[in-house]
PDB file of C-alpha atoms in Angstrom:
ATOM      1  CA  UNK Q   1      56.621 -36.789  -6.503  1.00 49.00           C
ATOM      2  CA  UNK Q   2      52.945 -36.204  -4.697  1.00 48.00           C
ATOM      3  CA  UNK Q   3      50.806 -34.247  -6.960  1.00 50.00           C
ATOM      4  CA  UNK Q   4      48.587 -31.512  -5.163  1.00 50.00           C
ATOM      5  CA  UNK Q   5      45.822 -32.531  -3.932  1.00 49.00           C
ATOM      6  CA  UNK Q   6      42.449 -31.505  -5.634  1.00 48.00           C
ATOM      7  CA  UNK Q   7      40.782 -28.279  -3.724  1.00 50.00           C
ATOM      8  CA  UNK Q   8      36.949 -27.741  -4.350  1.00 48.00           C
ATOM      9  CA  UNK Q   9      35.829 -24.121  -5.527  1.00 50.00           C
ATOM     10  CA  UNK Q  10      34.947 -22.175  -2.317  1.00 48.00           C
ATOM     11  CA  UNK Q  11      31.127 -21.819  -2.192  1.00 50.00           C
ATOM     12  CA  UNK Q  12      29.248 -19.052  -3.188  1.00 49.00           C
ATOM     13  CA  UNK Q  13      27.192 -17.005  -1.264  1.00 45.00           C
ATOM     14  CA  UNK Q  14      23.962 -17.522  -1.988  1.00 45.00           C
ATOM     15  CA  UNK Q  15      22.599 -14.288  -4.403  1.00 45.00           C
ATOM     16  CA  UNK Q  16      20.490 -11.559  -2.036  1.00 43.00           C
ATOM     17  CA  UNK Q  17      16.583 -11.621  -2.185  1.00 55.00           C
ATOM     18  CA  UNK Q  18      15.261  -8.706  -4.142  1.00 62.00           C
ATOM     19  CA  UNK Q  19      13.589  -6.262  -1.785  1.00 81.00           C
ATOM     20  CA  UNK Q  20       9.936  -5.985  -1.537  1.00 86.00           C
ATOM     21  CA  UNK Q  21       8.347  -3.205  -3.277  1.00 92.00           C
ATOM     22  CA  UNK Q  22       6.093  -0.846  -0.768  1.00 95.00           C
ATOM     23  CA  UNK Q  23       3.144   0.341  -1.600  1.00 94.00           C
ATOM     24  CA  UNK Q  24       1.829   2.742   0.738  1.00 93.00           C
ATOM     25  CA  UNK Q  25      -0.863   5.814   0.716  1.00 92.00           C
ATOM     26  CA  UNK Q  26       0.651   9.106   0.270  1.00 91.00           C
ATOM     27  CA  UNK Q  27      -2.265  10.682   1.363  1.00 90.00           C
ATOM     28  CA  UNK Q  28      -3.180   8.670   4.142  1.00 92.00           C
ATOM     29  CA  UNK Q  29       0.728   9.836   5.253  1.00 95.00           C
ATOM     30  CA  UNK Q  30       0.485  13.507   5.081  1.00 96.00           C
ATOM     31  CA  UNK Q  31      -3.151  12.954   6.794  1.00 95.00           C
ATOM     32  CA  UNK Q  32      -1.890  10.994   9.551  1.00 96.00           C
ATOM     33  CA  UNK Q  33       1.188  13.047  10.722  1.00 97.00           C
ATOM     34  CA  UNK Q  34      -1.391  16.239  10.167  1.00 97.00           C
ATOM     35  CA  UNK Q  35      -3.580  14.606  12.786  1.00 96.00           C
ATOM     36  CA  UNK Q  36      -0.833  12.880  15.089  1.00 96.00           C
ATOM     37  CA  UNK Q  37       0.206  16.624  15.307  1.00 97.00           C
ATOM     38  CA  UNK Q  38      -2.980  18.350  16.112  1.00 96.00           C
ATOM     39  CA  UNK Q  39      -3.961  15.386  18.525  1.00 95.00           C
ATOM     40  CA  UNK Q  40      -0.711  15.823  20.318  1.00 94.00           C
ATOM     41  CA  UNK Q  41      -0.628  19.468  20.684  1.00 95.00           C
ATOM     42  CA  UNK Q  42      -4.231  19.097  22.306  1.00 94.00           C
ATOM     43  CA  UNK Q  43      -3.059  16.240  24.398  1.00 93.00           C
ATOM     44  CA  UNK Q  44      -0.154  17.915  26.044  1.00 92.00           C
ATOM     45  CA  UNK Q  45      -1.225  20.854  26.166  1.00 93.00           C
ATOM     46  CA  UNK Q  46      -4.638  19.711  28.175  1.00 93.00           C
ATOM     47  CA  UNK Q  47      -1.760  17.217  30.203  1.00 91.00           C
ATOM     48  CA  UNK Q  48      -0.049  20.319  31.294  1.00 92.00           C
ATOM     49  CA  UNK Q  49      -2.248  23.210  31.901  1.00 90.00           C
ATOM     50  CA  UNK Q  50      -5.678  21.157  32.528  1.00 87.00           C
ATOM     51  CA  UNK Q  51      -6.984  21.128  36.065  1.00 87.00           C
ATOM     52  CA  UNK Q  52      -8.239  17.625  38.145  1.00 87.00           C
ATOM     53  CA  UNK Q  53      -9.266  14.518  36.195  1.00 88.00           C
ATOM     54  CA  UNK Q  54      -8.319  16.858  33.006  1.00 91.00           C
ATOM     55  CA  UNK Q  55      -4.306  15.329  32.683  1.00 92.00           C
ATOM     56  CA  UNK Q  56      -5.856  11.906  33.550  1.00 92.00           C
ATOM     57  CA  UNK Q  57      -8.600  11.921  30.686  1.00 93.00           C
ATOM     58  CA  UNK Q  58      -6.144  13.524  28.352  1.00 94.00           C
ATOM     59  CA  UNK Q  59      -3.663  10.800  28.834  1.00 94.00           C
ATOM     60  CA  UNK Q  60      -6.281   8.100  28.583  1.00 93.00           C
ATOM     61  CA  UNK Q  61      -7.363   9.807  25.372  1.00 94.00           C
ATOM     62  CA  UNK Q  62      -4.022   9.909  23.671  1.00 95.00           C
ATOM     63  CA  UNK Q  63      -3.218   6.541  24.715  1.00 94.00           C
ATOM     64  CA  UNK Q  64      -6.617   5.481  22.607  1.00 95.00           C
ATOM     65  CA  UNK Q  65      -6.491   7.874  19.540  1.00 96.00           C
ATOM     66  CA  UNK Q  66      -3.121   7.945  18.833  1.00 96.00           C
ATOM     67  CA  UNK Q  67      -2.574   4.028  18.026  1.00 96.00           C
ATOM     68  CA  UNK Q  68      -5.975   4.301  16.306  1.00 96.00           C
ATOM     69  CA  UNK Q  69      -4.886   7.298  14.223  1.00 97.00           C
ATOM     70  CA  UNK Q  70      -1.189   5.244  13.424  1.00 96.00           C
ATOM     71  CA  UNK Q  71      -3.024   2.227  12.354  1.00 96.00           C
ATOM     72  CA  UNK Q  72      -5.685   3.620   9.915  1.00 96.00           C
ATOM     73  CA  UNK Q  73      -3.175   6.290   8.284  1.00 95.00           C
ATOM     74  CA  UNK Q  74       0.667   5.566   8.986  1.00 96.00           C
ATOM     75  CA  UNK Q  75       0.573   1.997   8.957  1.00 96.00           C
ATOM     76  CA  UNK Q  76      -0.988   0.236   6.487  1.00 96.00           C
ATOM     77  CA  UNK Q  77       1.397  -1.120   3.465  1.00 96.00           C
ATOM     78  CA  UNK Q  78       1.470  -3.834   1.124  1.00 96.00           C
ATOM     79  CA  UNK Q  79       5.115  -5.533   0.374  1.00 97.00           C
ATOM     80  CA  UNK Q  80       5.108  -7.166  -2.991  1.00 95.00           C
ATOM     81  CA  UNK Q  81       8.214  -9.737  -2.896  1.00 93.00           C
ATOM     82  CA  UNK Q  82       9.091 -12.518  -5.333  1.00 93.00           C
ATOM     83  CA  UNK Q  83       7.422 -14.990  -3.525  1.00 94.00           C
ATOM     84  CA  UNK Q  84       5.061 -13.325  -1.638  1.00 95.00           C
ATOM     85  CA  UNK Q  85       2.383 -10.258  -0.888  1.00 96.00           C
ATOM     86  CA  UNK Q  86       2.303  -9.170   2.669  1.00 97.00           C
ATOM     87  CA  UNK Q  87      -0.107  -7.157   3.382  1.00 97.00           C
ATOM     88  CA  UNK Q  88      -0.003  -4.611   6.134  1.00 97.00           C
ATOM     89  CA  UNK Q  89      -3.623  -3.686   7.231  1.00 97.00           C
ATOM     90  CA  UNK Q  90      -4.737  -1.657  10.280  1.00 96.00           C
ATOM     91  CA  UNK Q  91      -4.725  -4.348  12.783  1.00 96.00           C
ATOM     92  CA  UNK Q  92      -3.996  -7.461  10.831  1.00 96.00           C
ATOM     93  CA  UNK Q  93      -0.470  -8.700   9.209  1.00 97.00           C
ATOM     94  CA  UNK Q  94      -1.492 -11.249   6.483  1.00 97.00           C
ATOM     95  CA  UNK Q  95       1.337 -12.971   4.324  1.00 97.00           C
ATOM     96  CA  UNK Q  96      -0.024 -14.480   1.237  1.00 96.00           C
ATOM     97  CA  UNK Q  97       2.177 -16.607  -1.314  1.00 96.00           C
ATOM     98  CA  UNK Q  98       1.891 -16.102  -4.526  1.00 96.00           C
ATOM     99  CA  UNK Q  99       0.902 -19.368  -5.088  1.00 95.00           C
ATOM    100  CA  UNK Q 100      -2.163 -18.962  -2.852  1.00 95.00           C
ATOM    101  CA  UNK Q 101      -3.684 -16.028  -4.092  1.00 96.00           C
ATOM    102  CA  UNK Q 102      -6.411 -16.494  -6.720  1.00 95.00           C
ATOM    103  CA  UNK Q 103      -6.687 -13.053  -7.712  1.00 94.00           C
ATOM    104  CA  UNK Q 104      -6.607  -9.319  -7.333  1.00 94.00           C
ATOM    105  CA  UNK Q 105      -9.502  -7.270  -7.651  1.00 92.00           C
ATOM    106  CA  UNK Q 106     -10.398  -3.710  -8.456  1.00 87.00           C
ATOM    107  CA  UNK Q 107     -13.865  -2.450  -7.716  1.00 82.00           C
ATOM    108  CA  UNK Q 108     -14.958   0.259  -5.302  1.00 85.00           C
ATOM    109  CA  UNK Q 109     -11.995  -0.960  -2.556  1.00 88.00           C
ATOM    110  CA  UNK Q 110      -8.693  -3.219  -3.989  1.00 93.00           C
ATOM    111  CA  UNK Q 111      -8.574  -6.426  -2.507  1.00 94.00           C
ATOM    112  CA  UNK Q 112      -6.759  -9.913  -2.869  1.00 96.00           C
ATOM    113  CA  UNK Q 113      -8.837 -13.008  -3.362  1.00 95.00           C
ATOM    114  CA  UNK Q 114      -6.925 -15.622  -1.899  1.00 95.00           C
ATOM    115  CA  UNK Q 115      -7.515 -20.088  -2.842  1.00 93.00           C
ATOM    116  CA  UNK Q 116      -9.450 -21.020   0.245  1.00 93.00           C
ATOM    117  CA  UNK Q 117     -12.102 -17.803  -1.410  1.00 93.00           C
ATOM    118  CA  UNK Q 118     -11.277 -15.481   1.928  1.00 95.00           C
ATOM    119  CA  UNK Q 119     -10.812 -11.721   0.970  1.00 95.00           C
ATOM    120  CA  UNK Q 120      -8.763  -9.271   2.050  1.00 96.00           C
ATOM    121  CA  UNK Q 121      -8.925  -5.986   1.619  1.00 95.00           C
ATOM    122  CA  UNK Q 122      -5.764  -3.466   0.825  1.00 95.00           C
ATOM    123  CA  UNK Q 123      -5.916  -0.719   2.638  1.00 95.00           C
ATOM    124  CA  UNK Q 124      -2.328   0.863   1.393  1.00 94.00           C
ATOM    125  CA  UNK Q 125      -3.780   0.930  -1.997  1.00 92.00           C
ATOM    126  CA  UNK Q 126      -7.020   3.156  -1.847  1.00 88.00           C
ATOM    127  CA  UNK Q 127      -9.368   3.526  -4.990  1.00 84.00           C
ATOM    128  CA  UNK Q 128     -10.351   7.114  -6.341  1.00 74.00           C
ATOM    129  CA  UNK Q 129     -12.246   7.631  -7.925  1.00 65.00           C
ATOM    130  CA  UNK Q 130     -11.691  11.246  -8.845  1.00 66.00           C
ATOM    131  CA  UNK Q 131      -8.440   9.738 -10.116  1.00 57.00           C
ATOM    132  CA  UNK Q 132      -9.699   7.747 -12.035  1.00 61.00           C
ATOM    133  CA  UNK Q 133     -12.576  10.111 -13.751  1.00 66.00           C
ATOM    134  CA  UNK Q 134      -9.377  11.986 -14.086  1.00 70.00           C
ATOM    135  CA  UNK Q 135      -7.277   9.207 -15.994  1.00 60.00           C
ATOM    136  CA  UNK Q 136     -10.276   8.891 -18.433  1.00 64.00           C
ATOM    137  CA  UNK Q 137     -10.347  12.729 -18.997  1.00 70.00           C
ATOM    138  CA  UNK Q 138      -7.134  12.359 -19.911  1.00 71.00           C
ATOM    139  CA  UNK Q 139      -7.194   9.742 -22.014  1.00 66.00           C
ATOM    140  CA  UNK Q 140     -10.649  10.631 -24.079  1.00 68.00           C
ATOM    141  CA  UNK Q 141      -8.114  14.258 -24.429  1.00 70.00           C
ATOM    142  CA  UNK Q 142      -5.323  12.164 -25.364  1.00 69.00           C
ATOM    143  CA  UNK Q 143      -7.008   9.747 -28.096  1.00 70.00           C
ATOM    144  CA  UNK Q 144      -8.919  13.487 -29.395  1.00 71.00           C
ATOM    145  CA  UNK Q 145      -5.941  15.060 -30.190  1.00 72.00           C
ATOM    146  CA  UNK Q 146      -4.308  11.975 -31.593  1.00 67.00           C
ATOM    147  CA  UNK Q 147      -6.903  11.403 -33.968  1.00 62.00           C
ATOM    148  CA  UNK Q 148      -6.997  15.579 -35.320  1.00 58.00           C
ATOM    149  CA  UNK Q 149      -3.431  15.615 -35.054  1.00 56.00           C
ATOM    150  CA  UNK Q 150      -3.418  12.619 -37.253  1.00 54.00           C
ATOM    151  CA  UNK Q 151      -5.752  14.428 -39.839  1.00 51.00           C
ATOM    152  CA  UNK Q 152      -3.827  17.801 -39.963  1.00 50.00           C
ATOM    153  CA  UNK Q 153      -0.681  16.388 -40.888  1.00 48.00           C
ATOM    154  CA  UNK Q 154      -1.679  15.190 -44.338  1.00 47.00           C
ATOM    155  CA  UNK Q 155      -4.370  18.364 -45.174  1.00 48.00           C
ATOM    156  CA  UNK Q 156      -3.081  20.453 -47.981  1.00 48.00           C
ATOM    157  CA  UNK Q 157      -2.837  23.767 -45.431  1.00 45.00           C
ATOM    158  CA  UNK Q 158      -0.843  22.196 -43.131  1.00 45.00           C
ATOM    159  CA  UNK Q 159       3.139  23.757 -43.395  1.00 41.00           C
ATOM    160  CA  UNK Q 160       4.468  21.178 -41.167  1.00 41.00           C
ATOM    161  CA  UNK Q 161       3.022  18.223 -43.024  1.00 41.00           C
ATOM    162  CA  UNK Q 162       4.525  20.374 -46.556  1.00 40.00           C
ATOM    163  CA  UNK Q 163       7.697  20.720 -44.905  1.00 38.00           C
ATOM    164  CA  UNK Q 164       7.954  16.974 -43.756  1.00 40.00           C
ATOM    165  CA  UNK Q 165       8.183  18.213 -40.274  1.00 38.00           C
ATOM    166  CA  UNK Q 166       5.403  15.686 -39.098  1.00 41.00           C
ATOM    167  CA  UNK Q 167       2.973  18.068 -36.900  1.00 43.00           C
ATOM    168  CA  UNK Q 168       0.820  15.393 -36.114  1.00 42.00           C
ATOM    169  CA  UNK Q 169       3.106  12.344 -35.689  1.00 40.00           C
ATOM    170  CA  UNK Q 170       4.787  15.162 -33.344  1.00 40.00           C
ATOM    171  CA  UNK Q 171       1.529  15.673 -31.609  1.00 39.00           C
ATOM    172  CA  UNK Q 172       0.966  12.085 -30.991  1.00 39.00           C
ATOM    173  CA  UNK Q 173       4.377  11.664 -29.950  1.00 40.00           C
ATOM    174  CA  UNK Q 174       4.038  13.411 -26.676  1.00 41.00           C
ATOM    175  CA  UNK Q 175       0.822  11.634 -25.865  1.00 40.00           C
ATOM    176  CA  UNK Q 176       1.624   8.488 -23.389  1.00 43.00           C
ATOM    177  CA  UNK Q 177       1.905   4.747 -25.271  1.00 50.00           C
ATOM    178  CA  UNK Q 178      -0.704   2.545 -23.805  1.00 51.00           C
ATOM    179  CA  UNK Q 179      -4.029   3.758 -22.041  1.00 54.00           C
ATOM    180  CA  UNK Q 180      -3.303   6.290 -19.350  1.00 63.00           C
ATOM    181  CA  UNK Q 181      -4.814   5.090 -15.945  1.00 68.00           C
ATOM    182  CA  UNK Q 182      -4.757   6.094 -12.029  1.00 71.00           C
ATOM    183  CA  UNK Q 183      -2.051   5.623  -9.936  1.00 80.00           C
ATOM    184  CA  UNK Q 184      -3.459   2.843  -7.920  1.00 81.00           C
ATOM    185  CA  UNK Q 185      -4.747   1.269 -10.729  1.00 83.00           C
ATOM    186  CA  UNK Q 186      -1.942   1.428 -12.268  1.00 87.00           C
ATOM    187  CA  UNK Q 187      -0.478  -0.670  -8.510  1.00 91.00           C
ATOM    188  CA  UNK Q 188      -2.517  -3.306  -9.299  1.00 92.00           C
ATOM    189  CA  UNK Q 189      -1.915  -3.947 -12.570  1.00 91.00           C
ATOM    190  CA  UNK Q 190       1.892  -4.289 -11.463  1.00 93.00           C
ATOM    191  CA  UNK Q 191       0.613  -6.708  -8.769  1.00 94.00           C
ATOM    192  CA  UNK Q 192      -1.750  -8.786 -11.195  1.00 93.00           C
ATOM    193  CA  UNK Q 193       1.639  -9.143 -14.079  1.00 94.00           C
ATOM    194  CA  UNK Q 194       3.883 -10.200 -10.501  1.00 93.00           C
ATOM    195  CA  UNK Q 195       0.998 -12.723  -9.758  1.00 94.00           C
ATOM    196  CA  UNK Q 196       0.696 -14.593 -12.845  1.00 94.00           C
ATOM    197  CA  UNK Q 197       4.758 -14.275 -13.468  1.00 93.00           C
ATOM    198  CA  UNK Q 198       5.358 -16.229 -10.235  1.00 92.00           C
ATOM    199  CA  UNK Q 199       2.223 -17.750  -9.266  1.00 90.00           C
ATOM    200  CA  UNK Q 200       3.897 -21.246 -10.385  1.00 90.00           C
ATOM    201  CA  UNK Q 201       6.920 -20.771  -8.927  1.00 92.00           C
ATOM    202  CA  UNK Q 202       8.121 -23.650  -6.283  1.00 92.00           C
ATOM    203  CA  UNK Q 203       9.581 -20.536  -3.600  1.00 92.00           C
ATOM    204  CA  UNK Q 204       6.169 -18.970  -4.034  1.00 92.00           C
ATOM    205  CA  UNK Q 205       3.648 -21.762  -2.713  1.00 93.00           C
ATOM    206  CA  UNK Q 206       2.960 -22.337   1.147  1.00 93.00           C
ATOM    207  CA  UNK Q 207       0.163 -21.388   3.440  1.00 95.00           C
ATOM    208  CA  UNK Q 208      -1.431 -17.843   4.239  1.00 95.00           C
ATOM    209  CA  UNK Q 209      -0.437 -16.547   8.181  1.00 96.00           C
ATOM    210  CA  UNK Q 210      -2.917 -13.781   9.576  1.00 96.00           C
ATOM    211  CA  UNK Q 211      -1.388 -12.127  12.609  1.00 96.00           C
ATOM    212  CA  UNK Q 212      -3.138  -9.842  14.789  1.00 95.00           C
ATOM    213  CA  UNK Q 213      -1.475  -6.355  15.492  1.00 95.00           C
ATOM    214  CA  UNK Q 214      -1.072  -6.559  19.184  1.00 95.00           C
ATOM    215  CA  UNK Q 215       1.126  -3.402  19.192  1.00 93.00           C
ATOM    216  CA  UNK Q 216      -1.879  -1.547  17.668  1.00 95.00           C
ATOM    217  CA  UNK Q 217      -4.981  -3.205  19.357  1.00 94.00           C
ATOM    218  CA  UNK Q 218      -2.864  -3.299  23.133  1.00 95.00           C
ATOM    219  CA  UNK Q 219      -2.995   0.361  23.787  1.00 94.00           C
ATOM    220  CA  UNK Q 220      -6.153   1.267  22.119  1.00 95.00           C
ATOM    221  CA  UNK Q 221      -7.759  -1.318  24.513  1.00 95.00           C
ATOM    222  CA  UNK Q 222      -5.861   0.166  27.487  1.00 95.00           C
ATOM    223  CA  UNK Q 223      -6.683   3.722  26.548  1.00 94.00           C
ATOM    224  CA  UNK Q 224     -10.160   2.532  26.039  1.00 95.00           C
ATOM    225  CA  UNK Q 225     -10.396   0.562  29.587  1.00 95.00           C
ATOM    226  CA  UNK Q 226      -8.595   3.928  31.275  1.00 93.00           C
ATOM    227  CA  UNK Q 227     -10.929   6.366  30.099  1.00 93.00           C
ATOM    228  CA  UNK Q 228     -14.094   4.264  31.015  1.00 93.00           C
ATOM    229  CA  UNK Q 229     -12.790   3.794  34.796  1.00 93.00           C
ATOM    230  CA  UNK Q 230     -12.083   7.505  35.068  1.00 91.00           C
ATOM    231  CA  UNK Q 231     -15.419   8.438  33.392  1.00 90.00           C
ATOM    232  CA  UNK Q 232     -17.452   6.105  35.314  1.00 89.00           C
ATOM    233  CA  UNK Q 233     -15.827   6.665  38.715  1.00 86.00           C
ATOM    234  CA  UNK Q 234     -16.631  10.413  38.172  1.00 68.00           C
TER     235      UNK Q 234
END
């Protein structure tokens, strides 16, 4: 009698990569499409009605502002991965491991400090600072009402703290845990605990790859070249 013979497991598939988390500029959205819209009602409409060289400047115009307009307000993103940041800036792709980036910086623009000491600046992440005057509002209102919410609740006159009802732990209760801070800020900090969490990592090491954004700089440069021939030909 033959005994069966012995079948390996089937393999696994290999587990799915986490998607990237996008960052991207809200405003710099609704901006963009605002403009795109204006630009291209002007554009046609001069393209249709307009008279001579008129269609011809028009459609070297459009073929210059529009990619310019894409790249400064639609495009720009930052991907945060596992093992990498890729950042999407107007007319520059640059894909930094984890493992080569030294650090992320907030000051008057955010920006990633990379081994080799170049800089790069994120343009999907945009400081304010009304937002942030804004987040410290908040949180100098936030810490005030903490602190006289904390001294009501044990005065003599106060029902709720009679009652055991807890005004002021009630009070401080809806105030946020932690310090309350802008939304970009806020980015970064997510960015900076992603960095130092898998900055050792063995998938997150390798080199840093600029690429220029020929799809971006190609047209603007023909739209440019256009409209110089037509305005210097006359």
């Amino acid at each position: 009698m033959t005994t069966p013979e012995h079948q390996s497991p089937a393999p696994q598939p290999p587990e799915p990569e986490s998607e990237d988390r996008v960052h991207r500029s809200s405003a710099g959205i609704a901006g963009g499409v605002l403009l795109l819209a204006i630009i291209g009602w002007l554009g046609i409409d001069a393209v249709i009605s307009g008279r001579g060289r008129t269609p011809w400047l028009a459609l070297a115009t459009l073929l210059l502002v529009v990619p310019l307009v894409v790249a400064f307000t639609l495009r720009p993103a930052v991907f945060a991965g596992d093992d990498r940041l890729r950042v999407r800036n107007p007319f520059r792709v640059i894909v930094l491991p984890w493992g080569q980036i030294a650090a992320l910086r907030s000051g008057y623009s955010n920006e990633v400090l990379a081994q080799s000491g170049k800089k790069y600046q994120l343009w999907a992440i945009p400081v304010s600072l009304r937002a942030r005057k804004k987040a410290a509002r908040r949180e100098a209102r936030a810490a005030a009402e903490g602190v006289s919410g904390g001294a009501g609740a044990g005065g003599p006159g106060s029902r709720a703290g009679g009652l055991g009802l807890g005004g002021g732990a009630a009070r401080r209760g809806s105030v946020t845990d932690g310090p309350v801070r802008a939304e970009t800020d806020q980015i970064m900090d997510d960015l900076r605990q992603l960095l130092e969490a898998r900055g050792t990592a063995e998938a997150a090491q390798g080199e840093v790859s600029v690429r220029w954004a020929y799809e971006v700089v190609g047209p603007a440069v023909a739209g440019l070249v256009l409209l110089v021939i037509l305005l210097t030909v006359g």
